[in-house]
Amino acid sequence: MDSSLQYICGSIAAAVTGAVATAAFYIATRPPPKIKRNFDLNSQSEELSGLDHVRISHLTPKAPHVSYLFEDAQTLHECMVRGARVSGNGPCLGWREKGSDEYQWVHYKEVLERAKNFGAGLLHKKLKSGSFVGIYSLNNVECVLTEYACYGRSMSIVPIYDTLGPKAFTLVVNEAEISAVICDNEEKTLALINDKNEMPTLKLIVQVAPISASAKEKAKHFDVDLMSFKEMEELGRAHPQNLNPPKPETLATVCYTSGTTGSPKGVMLTHKSIVANVSAVMLQLGETAPGSSDTMLSFLPLAHMFERCCQVGLFMTGGKTGFYQGDIRKLNEDFRTLRPTVIPCVPRLLNRMFDKIQEEANSNKLKKMLLSMAIESKKAELERYIGLNNLELQAVK
């Protein structure tokens, strides 16, 4: 009886596998329908007249370019406020402790309140609208709180790369005349303090991690005001001050290059330019643009405008962002725990994922065959302009 049942089950499994393989082969090899295009794939943009050699897509309407998507979200500060409203004070920023299987969330109104307090603390420490604040940290909740604390006071932030090195780091602090830097750990704090004599404008360091007695003593010796992030929030709560929201033309950030062709160069970006950039992309994404039900995993450095623009897109529509643990080698754990719907990615990471998938598929002939057919099927769909959710774009019936 058992042997008969095993034979029947094996036959059914073989039949199902054969049917799946046949269907996949047909989907992958069927001839694509004719596509009606209104542009040449080899010439997808045109150059505008002028000395700047600016190019625009052939699909761009011959009308004023997009400045914002929502009337009530024309600055980055307004984007966060709008997110709080449209999400119904939903979860905004998430993190998880190492070893934990759950993300903890800070909701939108709490983000706005904590940012308001932190900004008031900075003002009490003699910073003012127009001041430049450095962020020297891995991605975390405190980075975003600092960012929006500064936006709410019309200050500008300057993210600092871990890989810049001491010389370039000093150049950035001095060139931008940064008076305060937020660090995530004591190692970075001490690196700043050790070079304090080379950075005369630096007066204040706020550290996210607990501060040791030796670090406090060293900061005092170099005449640096060293505070914890929590202390700065409490200072602002004790000395509240009104917000001073930015205008669209207000400088939001100075984004420095990595310095591959010499010294790092700072790019000055206004609220208007960032919001316009994000809005244009959201407009192009259409139905697939992120919304209040979406979750983004943040792991690319926040010094990259790509990562920050993706976050702005989530914030303005009420979505939520969860941060990785800080170890890129454990990113797969963060994927499984957070289950994000939006993942800003770079080719290097995608290549790693591809290699891992191929390694797993090559361990079994059936897996390898099914994966190959799935890839060919997807390629065939893309050639027929079938994108996400199997939406067919401009295909002639």
PDB file of C-alpha atoms in Angstrom, residues 43-155:
ATOM      1  CA  SER A  43      17.446  58.455 -28.216  1.00  0.00           C
ATOM      2  CA  GLN A  44      15.396  58.817 -25.053  1.00  0.00           C
ATOM      3  CA  SER A  45      16.241  62.431 -24.219  1.00  0.00           C
ATOM      4  CA  GLU A  46      16.897  65.736 -25.894  1.00  0.00           C
ATOM      5  CA  GLU A  47      19.234  68.584 -25.032  1.00  0.00           C
ATOM      6  CA  LEU A  48      17.775  71.931 -24.093  1.00  0.00           C
ATOM      7  CA  SER A  49      19.235  75.086 -25.548  1.00  0.00           C
ATOM      8  CA  GLY A  50      21.768  76.839 -23.343  1.00  0.00           C
ATOM      9  CA  LEU A  51      25.280  76.432 -22.022  1.00  0.00           C
ATOM     10  CA  ASP A  52      24.494  73.891 -19.286  1.00  0.00           C
ATOM     11  CA  HIS A  53      23.738  70.987 -21.671  1.00  0.00           C
ATOM     12  CA  VAL A  54      20.673  70.004 -19.649  1.00  0.00           C
ATOM     13  CA  ARG A  55      18.757  67.067 -21.099  1.00  0.00           C
ATOM     14  CA  ILE A  56      15.088  66.147 -20.663  1.00  0.00           C
ATOM     15  CA  SER A  57      13.093  63.038 -21.494  1.00  0.00           C
ATOM     16  CA  HIS A  58      11.076  62.964 -24.710  1.00  0.00           C
ATOM     17  CA  LEU A  59       8.142  62.005 -22.488  1.00  0.00           C
ATOM     18  CA  THR A  60       8.380  65.257 -20.512  1.00  0.00           C
ATOM     19  CA  PRO A  61       5.417  67.519 -21.267  1.00  0.00           C
ATOM     20  CA  LYS A  62       6.412  70.786 -22.897  1.00  0.00           C
ATOM     21  CA  ALA A  63       5.261  72.716 -19.851  1.00  0.00           C
ATOM     22  CA  PRO A  64       6.755  74.054 -16.601  1.00  0.00           C
ATOM     23  CA  HIS A  65       8.612  71.302 -14.786  1.00  0.00           C
ATOM     24  CA  VAL A  66       7.249  69.753 -11.605  1.00  0.00           C
ATOM     25  CA  SER A  67       8.162  71.658  -8.432  1.00  0.00           C
ATOM     26  CA  TYR A  68       6.053  69.679  -5.990  1.00  0.00           C
ATOM     27  CA  LEU A  69       3.479  66.923  -5.976  1.00  0.00           C
ATOM     28  CA  PHE A  70       1.341  68.131  -3.087  1.00  0.00           C
ATOM     29  CA  GLU A  71       0.397  71.715  -2.277  1.00  0.00           C
ATOM     30  CA  ASP A  72       1.074  71.110   1.421  1.00  0.00           C
ATOM     31  CA  ALA A  73       4.492  69.478   0.902  1.00  0.00           C
ATOM     32  CA  GLN A  74       6.787  72.033  -0.733  1.00  0.00           C
ATOM     33  CA  THR A  75       9.619  71.728   1.810  1.00  0.00           C
ATOM     34  CA  LEU A  76      11.111  68.726   3.578  1.00  0.00           C
ATOM     35  CA  HIS A  77       9.633  69.940   6.857  1.00  0.00           C
ATOM     36  CA  GLU A  78       6.184  70.050   5.266  1.00  0.00           C
ATOM     37  CA  CYS A  79       6.702  66.550   3.837  1.00  0.00           C
ATOM     38  CA  MET A  80       7.036  65.124   7.350  1.00  0.00           C
ATOM     39  CA  VAL A  81       4.037  67.105   8.610  1.00  0.00           C
ATOM     40  CA  ARG A  82       1.967  65.847   5.685  1.00  0.00           C
ATOM     41  CA  GLY A  83       3.066  62.273   6.368  1.00  0.00           C
ATOM     42  CA  ALA A  84       1.778  62.564   9.929  1.00  0.00           C
ATOM     43  CA  ARG A  85      -1.600  63.712   8.634  1.00  0.00           C
ATOM     44  CA  VAL A  86      -2.168  61.263   5.781  1.00  0.00           C
ATOM     45  CA  SER A  87      -0.942  58.282   7.812  1.00  0.00           C
ATOM     46  CA  GLY A  88      -3.173  59.114  10.763  1.00  0.00           C
ATOM     47  CA  ASN A  89      -0.061  59.308  12.961  1.00  0.00           C
ATOM     48  CA  GLY A  90       1.127  55.946  11.723  1.00  0.00           C
ATOM     49  CA  PRO A  91       4.553  54.408  12.362  1.00  0.00           C
ATOM     50  CA  CYS A  92       7.374  56.439  10.836  1.00  0.00           C
ATOM     51  CA  LEU A  93      10.844  55.299  11.951  1.00  0.00           C
ATOM     52  CA  GLY A  94      11.716  51.776  13.050  1.00  0.00           C
ATOM     53  CA  TRP A  95      14.710  49.926  14.445  1.00  0.00           C
ATOM     54  CA  ARG A  96      15.436  46.629  16.103  1.00  0.00           C
ATOM     55  CA  GLU A  97      17.919  45.621  18.712  1.00  0.00           C
ATOM     56  CA  LYS A  98      20.507  43.043  17.707  1.00  0.00           C
ATOM     57  CA  GLY A  99      19.039  39.590  18.164  1.00  0.00           C
ATOM     58  CA  SER A 100      15.458  40.869  18.322  1.00  0.00           C
ATOM     59  CA  ASP A 101      12.819  39.518  15.948  1.00  0.00           C
ATOM     60  CA  GLU A 102      10.680  42.650  16.048  1.00  0.00           C
ATOM     61  CA  TYR A 103      11.000  46.244  14.940  1.00  0.00           C
ATOM     62  CA  GLN A 104      10.133  49.024  17.356  1.00  0.00           C
ATOM     63  CA  TRP A 105       8.477  52.093  15.878  1.00  0.00           C
ATOM     64  CA  VAL A 106       8.406  55.819  16.502  1.00  0.00           C
ATOM     65  CA  HIS A 107       5.188  57.327  15.154  1.00  0.00           C
ATOM     66  CA  TYR A 108       4.988  60.503  13.100  1.00  0.00           C
ATOM     67  CA  LYS A 109       3.774  62.858  15.821  1.00  0.00           C
ATOM     68  CA  GLU A 110       6.486  61.646  18.171  1.00  0.00           C
ATOM     69  CA  VAL A 111       9.079  62.226  15.438  1.00  0.00           C
ATOM     70  CA  LEU A 112       7.843  65.800  15.009  1.00  0.00           C
ATOM     71  CA  GLU A 113       7.777  66.406  18.771  1.00  0.00           C
ATOM     72  CA  ARG A 114      11.251  64.983  19.393  1.00  0.00           C
ATOM     73  CA  ALA A 115      12.653  66.877  16.407  1.00  0.00           C
ATOM     74  CA  LYS A 116      11.090  70.061  17.767  1.00  0.00           C
ATOM     75  CA  ASN A 117      12.725  69.512  21.163  1.00  0.00           C
ATOM     76  CA  PHE A 118      16.107  68.659  19.659  1.00  0.00           C
ATOM     77  CA  GLY A 119      15.979  71.766  17.486  1.00  0.00           C
ATOM     78  CA  ALA A 120      15.097  73.924  20.490  1.00  0.00           C
ATOM     79  CA  GLY A 121      18.104  72.448  22.278  1.00  0.00           C
ATOM     80  CA  LEU A 122      20.378  73.431  19.399  1.00  0.00           C
ATOM     81  CA  LEU A 123      19.016  76.972  19.522  1.00  0.00           C
ATOM     82  CA  HIS A 124      19.655  77.103  23.263  1.00  0.00           C
ATOM     83  CA  LYS A 125      23.255  76.137  22.479  1.00  0.00           C
ATOM     84  CA  LYS A 126      23.554  79.293  20.355  1.00  0.00           C
ATOM     85  CA  LEU A 127      22.962  77.761  16.932  1.00  0.00           C
ATOM     86  CA  LYS A 128      20.580  79.711  14.719  1.00  0.00           C
ATOM     87  CA  SER A 129      18.738  79.619  11.419  1.00  0.00           C
ATOM     88  CA  GLY A 130      21.322  79.230   8.683  1.00  0.00           C
ATOM     89  CA  SER A 131      23.726  77.225  10.871  1.00  0.00           C
ATOM     90  CA  PHE A 132      25.310  74.077   9.458  1.00  0.00           C
ATOM     91  CA  VAL A 133      25.005  70.847  11.439  1.00  0.00           C
ATOM     92  CA  GLY A 134      27.091  67.787  10.587  1.00  0.00           C
ATOM     93  CA  ILE A 135      25.821  64.209  10.822  1.00  0.00           C
ATOM     94  CA  TYR A 136      28.556  61.595  11.269  1.00  0.00           C
ATOM     95  CA  SER A 137      26.663  58.372  11.818  1.00  0.00           C
ATOM     96  CA  LEU A 138      25.304  55.142  10.442  1.00  0.00           C
ATOM     97  CA  ASN A 139      21.615  55.170   9.527  1.00  0.00           C
ATOM     98  CA  ASN A 140      19.443  55.367  12.607  1.00  0.00           C
ATOM     99  CA  VAL A 141      16.421  57.097  14.097  1.00  0.00           C
ATOM    100  CA  GLU A 142      18.546  59.877  15.582  1.00  0.00           C
ATOM    101  CA  CYS A 143      19.905  60.817  12.144  1.00  0.00           C
ATOM    102  CA  VAL A 144      16.417  61.542  10.851  1.00  0.00           C
ATOM    103  CA  LEU A 145      15.404  63.321  14.061  1.00  0.00           C
ATOM    104  CA  THR A 146      18.454  65.580  13.684  1.00  0.00           C
ATOM    105  CA  GLU A 147      17.687  66.183  10.033  1.00  0.00           C
ATOM    106  CA  TYR A 148      14.107  67.286  10.635  1.00  0.00           C
ATOM    107  CA  ALA A 149      15.039  69.207  13.777  1.00  0.00           C
ATOM    108  CA  CYS A 150      17.315  71.305  11.576  1.00  0.00           C
ATOM    109  CA  TYR A 151      14.741  71.679   8.807  1.00  0.00           C
ATOM    110  CA  GLY A 152      12.170  72.955  11.307  1.00  0.00           C
ATOM    111  CA  ARG A 153      14.618  75.701  12.335  1.00  0.00           C
ATOM    112  CA  SER A 154      15.805  76.557   8.801  1.00  0.00           C
ATOM    113  CA  MET A 155      19.245  75.100   9.509  1.00  0.00           C
TER     114      MET A 155
END
